[in-house]
Tab-separated table of C-alpha atoms in Angstrom:
chain	number	residue	atom	x	y	z
K	612	MET	CA	38.700	58.536	48.270
K	613	SER	CA	38.413	55.711	49.643
K	614	ALA	CA	37.083	54.562	53.328
K	615	ALA	CA	39.341	54.518	55.532
K	616	LEU	CA	40.622	58.129	54.445
K	617	ASP	CA	37.167	59.098	54.591
K	618	THR	CA	37.042	58.873	58.104
K	619	ALA	CA	40.348	61.661	58.995
K	620	THR	CA	38.373	64.086	57.403
K	621	ALA	CA	34.552	64.667	55.778
K	622	THR	CA	33.655	63.344	59.490
K	623	ARG	CA	35.366	64.518	62.211
K	624	SER	CA	33.644	66.735	64.685
K	625	GLY	CA	36.549	68.745	65.532
K	626	LYS	CA	36.283	67.657	69.259
K	627	GLY	CA	39.244	66.892	70.960
K	628	HIS	CA	40.321	65.768	74.467
K	629	ASN	CA	40.630	68.650	75.913
K	630	ASP	CA	36.999	69.087	75.399
K	631	GLU	CA	35.924	65.606	77.276
K	632	ASN	CA	34.018	66.355	80.233
K	633	PHE	CA	36.340	64.410	82.182
K	634	PRO	CA	40.322	64.212	82.260
K	635	VAL	CA	41.908	62.585	79.586
K	636	ALA	CA	45.355	61.747	80.462
K	637	SER	CA	45.779	64.920	81.783
K	638	HIS	CA	49.338	65.678	82.796
K	639	LEU	CA	49.274	63.354	85.960
K	640	ILE	CA	49.564	60.937	84.183
K	641	HIS	CA	53.538	59.910	83.378
K	642	PRO	CA	54.877	61.190	79.933
K	643	ARG	CA	55.740	58.207	79.260
K	644	HIS	CA	52.355	57.151	78.958
K	645	ARG	CA	50.315	59.678	77.935
K	646	PRO	CA	50.798	59.468	73.896
K	647	ALA	CA	49.892	55.895	73.855
K	648	ILE	CA	46.554	57.332	75.235
K	649	LEU	CA	46.140	60.157	73.582
K	650	ALA	CA	46.937	57.796	70.045
K	651	PHE	CA	43.842	56.013	71.554
K	652	TYR	CA	41.643	58.145	72.550
K	653	ASN	CA	42.694	60.062	69.368
K	654	TYR	CA	41.978	56.368	67.270
K	655	VAL	CA	38.318	56.007	69.370
K	656	ARG	CA	37.632	59.746	68.616
K	657	ALA	CA	36.554	58.970	65.164
K	658	GLY	CA	35.882	56.003	65.099
K	659	ASP	CA	32.514	57.842	67.603
K	660	ASP	CA	32.087	60.867	64.744
K	661	ILE	CA	31.025	58.913	63.047
K	662	ALA	CA	28.788	56.883	64.287
K	663	ASP	CA	27.593	60.194	65.326
K	664	HIS	CA	27.045	61.806	61.861
K	665	ALA	CA	23.537	63.287	61.107
K	666	ASP	CA	23.925	62.233	57.452
K	667	LEU	CA	25.266	59.287	56.989
K	668	SER	CA	23.896	55.973	56.736
K	669	PRO	CA	23.352	53.290	59.364
K	670	GLU	CA	25.383	51.214	56.337
K	671	ARG	CA	27.371	53.734	55.384
K	672	LYS	CA	28.896	54.064	59.071
K	673	ILE	CA	28.942	50.487	59.753
K	674	ALA	CA	31.246	50.335	56.494
K	675	MET	CA	33.459	52.942	57.717
K	676	LEU	CA	34.019	51.245	60.668
K	677	ASP	CA	34.771	48.979	59.232
K	678	ALA	CA	37.873	50.289	57.912
K	679	LEU	CA	39.125	51.725	60.907
K	680	ALA	CA	39.314	48.627	62.704
K	681	ASP	CA	41.189	46.691	58.950
K	682	ALA	CA	43.624	49.449	59.396
K	683	LEU	CA	44.522	48.929	63.074
K	684	THR	CA	44.582	44.956	62.414
K	685	GLY	CA	46.611	45.241	59.139
K	686	ALA	CA	43.699	43.627	57.412
K	687	GLY	CA	42.934	46.537	54.724
K	688	PRO	CA	44.695	50.217	53.612
K	689	ALA	CA	46.153	52.577	56.216
K	690	ASP	CA	44.196	54.925	57.735
K	691	PRO	CA	45.813	58.428	59.563
K	692	GLU	CA	44.058	58.148	62.640
K	693	ALA	CA	44.832	54.616	63.302
K	694	ALA	CA	48.756	54.731	62.671
K	695	PRO	CA	50.077	56.177	65.951
K	696	LEU	CA	47.837	53.834	67.797
K	697	LYS	CA	49.150	50.917	65.513
K	698	ARG	CA	52.920	52.152	66.673
K	699	GLU	CA	51.755	52.085	70.181
K	700	LEU	CA	50.927	49.197	70.172
K	701	ALA	CA	53.688	47.526	68.056
K	702	ALA	CA	56.296	48.767	70.635
K	703	ARG	CA	54.050	47.965	73.797
K	704	GLY	CA	53.375	44.546	72.853
K	705	LEU	CA	49.690	45.103	73.472
K	706	PRO	CA	46.516	43.637	71.010
K	707	PRO	CA	44.280	46.105	69.635
K	708	LEU	CA	41.168	44.426	71.039
K	709	HIS	CA	40.237	47.281	73.623
K	710	ALA	CA	40.132	49.509	70.665
K	711	LEU	CA	38.182	47.495	68.797
K	712	GLU	CA	35.553	46.516	70.855
K	713	LEU	CA	34.926	50.534	71.109
K	714	LEU	CA	34.123	50.072	67.361
K	715	ASP	CA	31.630	47.385	68.321
K	716	ALA	CA	29.498	50.260	70.641
K	717	PHE	CA	29.934	52.400	67.740
K	718	ARG	CA	28.176	49.692	65.426
K	719	MET	CA	25.373	49.262	67.705
K	720	ASP	CA	25.264	53.332	67.813
K	721	ALA	CA	25.114	52.791	63.974
K	722	ARG	CA	21.575	50.460	63.940
K	723	LYS	CA	20.127	50.551	67.840
K	724	ASN	CA	19.132	54.113	69.335
K	725	ARG	CA	16.526	52.763	72.814
K	726	TYR	CA	17.468	50.186	75.440
K	727	ALA	CA	15.576	48.169	76.879
K	728	ASP	CA	16.007	48.017	80.647
K	729	TRP	CA	19.381	47.895	82.862
K	730	ASP	CA	20.946	45.456	81.950
K	731	GLU	CA	20.910	46.314	77.510
K	732	LEU	CA	22.492	49.529	78.895
K	733	ILE	CA	25.435	48.059	80.909
K	734	HIS	CA	25.605	45.889	78.175
K	735	TYR	CA	26.440	48.762	75.921
K	736	CYS	CA	28.573	50.267	78.131
K	737	ARG	CA	30.851	47.077	78.363
K	738	TYR	CA	32.212	48.189	75.248
K	739	SER	CA	30.816	51.100	74.541
K	740	ALA	CA	33.331	52.199	78.615
K	741	MET	CA	34.440	49.618	80.082
K	742	PRO	CA	37.446	49.077	76.963
K	743	VAL	CA	39.211	52.920	77.956
K	744	GLY	CA	39.286	51.987	81.538
K	745	ARG	CA	40.957	48.714	81.079
K	746	PHE	CA	42.751	49.961	78.154
K	747	VAL	CA	44.902	52.556	80.429
K	748	LEU	CA	45.328	49.827	83.021
K	749	ASP	CA	47.055	47.940	80.838
K	750	VAL	CA	49.254	50.800	79.163
K	751	HIS	CA	50.553	51.123	83.003
K	752	GLY	CA	50.793	47.656	83.737
K	753	GLU	CA	48.763	46.981	86.228
K	754	ASP	CA	46.883	43.187	87.155
K	755	PRO	CA	43.552	42.605	85.034
K	756	ALA	CA	42.733	40.579	88.350
K	757	ARG	CA	43.178	43.571	90.496
K	758	VAL	CA	41.665	45.888	88.924
K	759	TYR	CA	39.762	45.406	85.879
K	760	LYS	CA	36.361	44.557	87.892
K	761	THR	CA	36.350	48.178	90.150
K	762	SER	CA	37.439	49.782	86.952
K	763	ASP	CA	34.728	48.768	84.639
K	764	ALA	CA	32.562	49.447	87.395
K	765	ILE	CA	33.506	53.406	87.228
K	766	CYS	CA	34.072	53.340	83.508
K	767	ALA	CA	29.804	52.393	83.364
K	768	ALA	CA	28.655	55.609	85.614
K	769	LEU	CA	31.179	57.523	84.122
K	770	GLN	CA	28.960	56.147	80.831
K	771	VAL	CA	25.543	56.329	81.855
K	772	LEU	CA	26.554	59.701	83.534
K	773	ASN	CA	27.231	61.212	80.126
K	774	HIS	CA	24.382	59.895	79.169
K	775	LEU	CA	21.916	61.496	81.376
K	776	GLN	CA	24.250	65.194	80.793
K	777	ASP	CA	23.261	64.646	77.382
K	778	CYS	CA	19.832	62.743	77.099
K	779	GLY	CA	18.038	65.947	75.265
K	780	LYS	CA	20.623	66.395	73.173
K	781	ASP	CA	20.981	63.199	72.219
K	782	PHE	CA	17.565	62.775	71.814
K	783	ARG	CA	17.241	65.915	69.757
K	784	THR	CA	19.998	65.972	67.333
K	785	LEU	CA	20.268	62.263	66.763
K	786	ASP	CA	16.536	60.188	67.813
K	787	ARG	CA	19.258	58.512	70.711
K	788	VAL	CA	17.714	57.793	73.914
K	789	TYR	CA	19.892	55.533	76.636
K	790	ILE	CA	17.534	56.232	79.335
K	791	PRO	CA	15.805	52.371	79.495
K	792	GLU	CA	12.777	52.129	78.614
K	793	GLU	CA	11.432	50.694	81.668
K	794	THR	CA	12.821	52.855	83.323
K	795	LEU	CA	10.792	55.248	81.731
K	796	ARG	CA	7.902	53.429	81.998
K	797	LYS	CA	8.489	52.824	85.769
K	798	HIS	CA	7.697	56.662	86.511
K	799	GLY	CA	5.164	57.674	83.743
K	800	ALA	CA	8.057	59.380	81.146
K	801	ARG	CA	7.971	59.312	77.780
K	802	VAL	CA	10.452	59.760	75.242
K	803	GLU	CA	8.710	62.936	73.762
K	804	MET	CA	9.407	64.545	77.258
K	805	LEU	CA	13.088	65.064	75.926
K	806	GLY	CA	12.550	66.778	73.721
K	807	GLU	CA	10.437	69.534	75.696
K	808	ALA	CA	12.528	72.586	77.595
K	809	ARG	CA	12.370	71.393	80.783
K	810	ALA	CA	12.097	68.253	82.109
K	811	THR	CA	8.712	66.846	83.645
K	812	PRO	CA	8.495	65.092	87.020
K	813	GLN	CA	8.085	62.745	85.657
K	814	LEU	CA	11.619	62.810	83.417
K	815	ARG	CA	12.829	63.872	86.403
K	816	ALA	CA	12.228	60.766	88.454
K	817	ALA	CA	13.137	58.313	85.907
K	818	ILE	CA	16.967	60.291	85.718
K	819	ARG	CA	17.395	60.511	89.463
K	820	ASP	CA	16.908	56.820	89.384
K	821	LEU	CA	19.110	56.023	86.923
K	822	ALA	CA	21.552	58.809	89.255
K	823	GLU	CA	21.152	56.426	92.258
K	824	ARG	CA	21.776	53.404	89.948
K	825	THR	CA	24.505	54.872	88.852
K	826	LEU	CA	26.149	56.497	92.415
K	827	GLY	CA	26.418	52.684	93.008
K	828	LEU	CA	28.228	51.739	89.954
K	829	LEU	CA	30.376	54.815	91.775
K	830	GLU	CA	30.382	53.130	95.148
K	831	GLU	CA	31.156	49.490	93.292
K	832	GLY	CA	34.768	51.395	91.990
K	833	ARG	CA	35.791	53.321	94.991
K	834	PRO	CA	38.958	51.142	95.872
K	835	LEU	CA	40.572	51.698	92.518
K	836	PRO	CA	42.633	53.854	93.148
K	837	ASP	CA	43.795	52.504	95.975
K	838	ARG	CA	44.327	49.216	93.717
K	839	ILE	CA	46.335	50.407	91.614
K	840	ASP	CA	50.527	50.382	91.801
K	841	ASP	CA	51.485	53.540	89.487
K	842	THR	CA	50.790	56.275	91.949
K	843	ARG	CA	50.264	59.096	89.581
K	844	LEU	CA	48.038	57.033	87.808
K	845	SER	CA	46.185	56.427	91.161
K	846	MET	CA	45.715	59.995	91.334
K	847	GLU	CA	44.230	60.655	88.755
K	848	ILE	CA	41.465	58.135	88.923
K	849	ALA	CA	40.901	59.587	92.047
K	850	ALA	CA	40.289	62.685	91.271
K	851	ILE	CA	37.680	61.132	87.776
K	852	HIS	CA	35.333	59.133	90.388
K	853	ARG	CA	35.528	62.456	93.263
K	854	LEU	CA	34.178	64.598	89.626
K	855	ALA	CA	31.863	61.666	88.910
K	856	VAL	CA	30.113	60.930	92.566
K	857	LEU	CA	29.817	64.844	92.949
K	858	LEU	CA	28.143	64.967	89.033
K	859	THR	CA	25.637	62.176	90.126
K	860	ARG	CA	24.490	63.741	93.032
K	861	GLY	CA	23.904	66.484	90.937
K	862	LEU	CA	21.714	65.055	88.658
K	863	LEU	CA	19.322	64.077	91.628
K	864	THR	CA	18.646	67.766	91.860
K	865	ARG	CA	18.867	69.226	88.599
K	866	ASP	CA	17.305	68.909	85.385
K	867	PRO	CA	20.028	68.241	82.399
K	868	LEU	CA	17.446	69.702	80.236
K	869	SER	CA	17.667	73.340	81.350
K	870	GLU	CA	20.089	73.313	83.984
K	871	LYS	CA	23.539	72.691	83.944
K	872	VAL	CA	24.642	69.971	85.758
K	873	HIS	CA	29.080	70.830	85.005
K	874	HIS	CA	30.713	72.621	87.714
K	875	GLY	CA	32.967	74.963	86.897
K	876	LYS	CA	36.321	75.016	85.754
K	877	ALA	CA	37.945	76.626	89.052
K	878	ALA	CA	35.785	74.552	91.341
K	879	PHE	CA	36.288	71.000	88.574
K	880	ALA	CA	40.714	71.886	89.415
K	881	PHE	CA	39.642	72.518	93.064
K	882	ILE	CA	37.765	69.106	93.230
K	883	ALA	CA	40.185	67.302	91.371
K	884	LEU	CA	43.013	68.094	93.150
K	885	GLY	CA	41.381	67.512	96.753
K	886	ALA	CA	41.132	64.280	95.014
K	887	ALA	CA	44.212	63.400	93.771
K	888	ALA	CA	46.178	64.622	97.256
K	889	GLY	CA	44.107	62.236	99.313
K	890	ALA	CA	44.630	59.025	96.612
K	891	LEU	CA	48.619	60.125	97.507
K	892	ALA	CA	48.144	60.357	100.982
K	893	ARG	CA	47.080	57.305	101.181
K	894	ARG	CA	49.743	55.432	99.472
K	895	PRO	CA	51.843	54.339	102.561
K	896	PHE	CA	49.050	52.655	103.829
K	897	ARG	CA	47.998	49.969	100.928
K	898	GLY	CA	50.007	47.309	102.419
K	899	ARG	CA	51.955	46.787	98.660
K	900	ALA	CA	54.770	49.042	97.018
K	901	ALA	CA	53.864	51.724	94.877
K	902	ALA	CA	55.201	52.563	91.585
């Protein structure tokens, strides 16, 4: 079996877009855009599953990610995970750049399991998170000069938030630690503390430190919904932003090793709906026509 075909079979986790912490192409997104976003999600999900596979060597992961990239660009054999995205990109005249950058992040995951400082972590987010927002914006025809910067801040915040929520699991299952070594040292924490049932005071302090920095990123990204021309996308991003703020604030007081940080589904939906409605209510006051 070829490396490309392997990506569609043995490495898949079974996780889908409905299992993610934040909405992926929810029904707020116009139906004409959802197929492209879901094709992008499924492609990068295949890459993420390779990077997180416990039984593959780093070298094997890199080879499989390279095959997945070649399937998208046409430099190698076809892959069932790449074909739908390849069709969507061709139909819209979009390049494969954002998807390929995410594969670069997965290659980092295959080779690297520790981060020295905040800047190094944000560099990882540049490839692991920011391309997702940029792709969605490009699909909607938004102006990069108006929206990329604030989108990048929100996407980086979502990535760090996910890292903090999953910090114990990532350490136990993958020996992967995204909390920067500099932050751990600053608060007298050690990597091994991530394997305990409850976070120590030192580790809690490190997590709060990163949560506060994440709230700063979310504040940078706060103007994004009002800069977006597509009304439905504006509502979607407003909902995601509100949920991220509340979850990040939760990490200031909750222990992700022993407590649930997520809200229940009903509360999740209520919060998202309120934020989306707020974004809709602001549309007449944006100063430019909305799609």
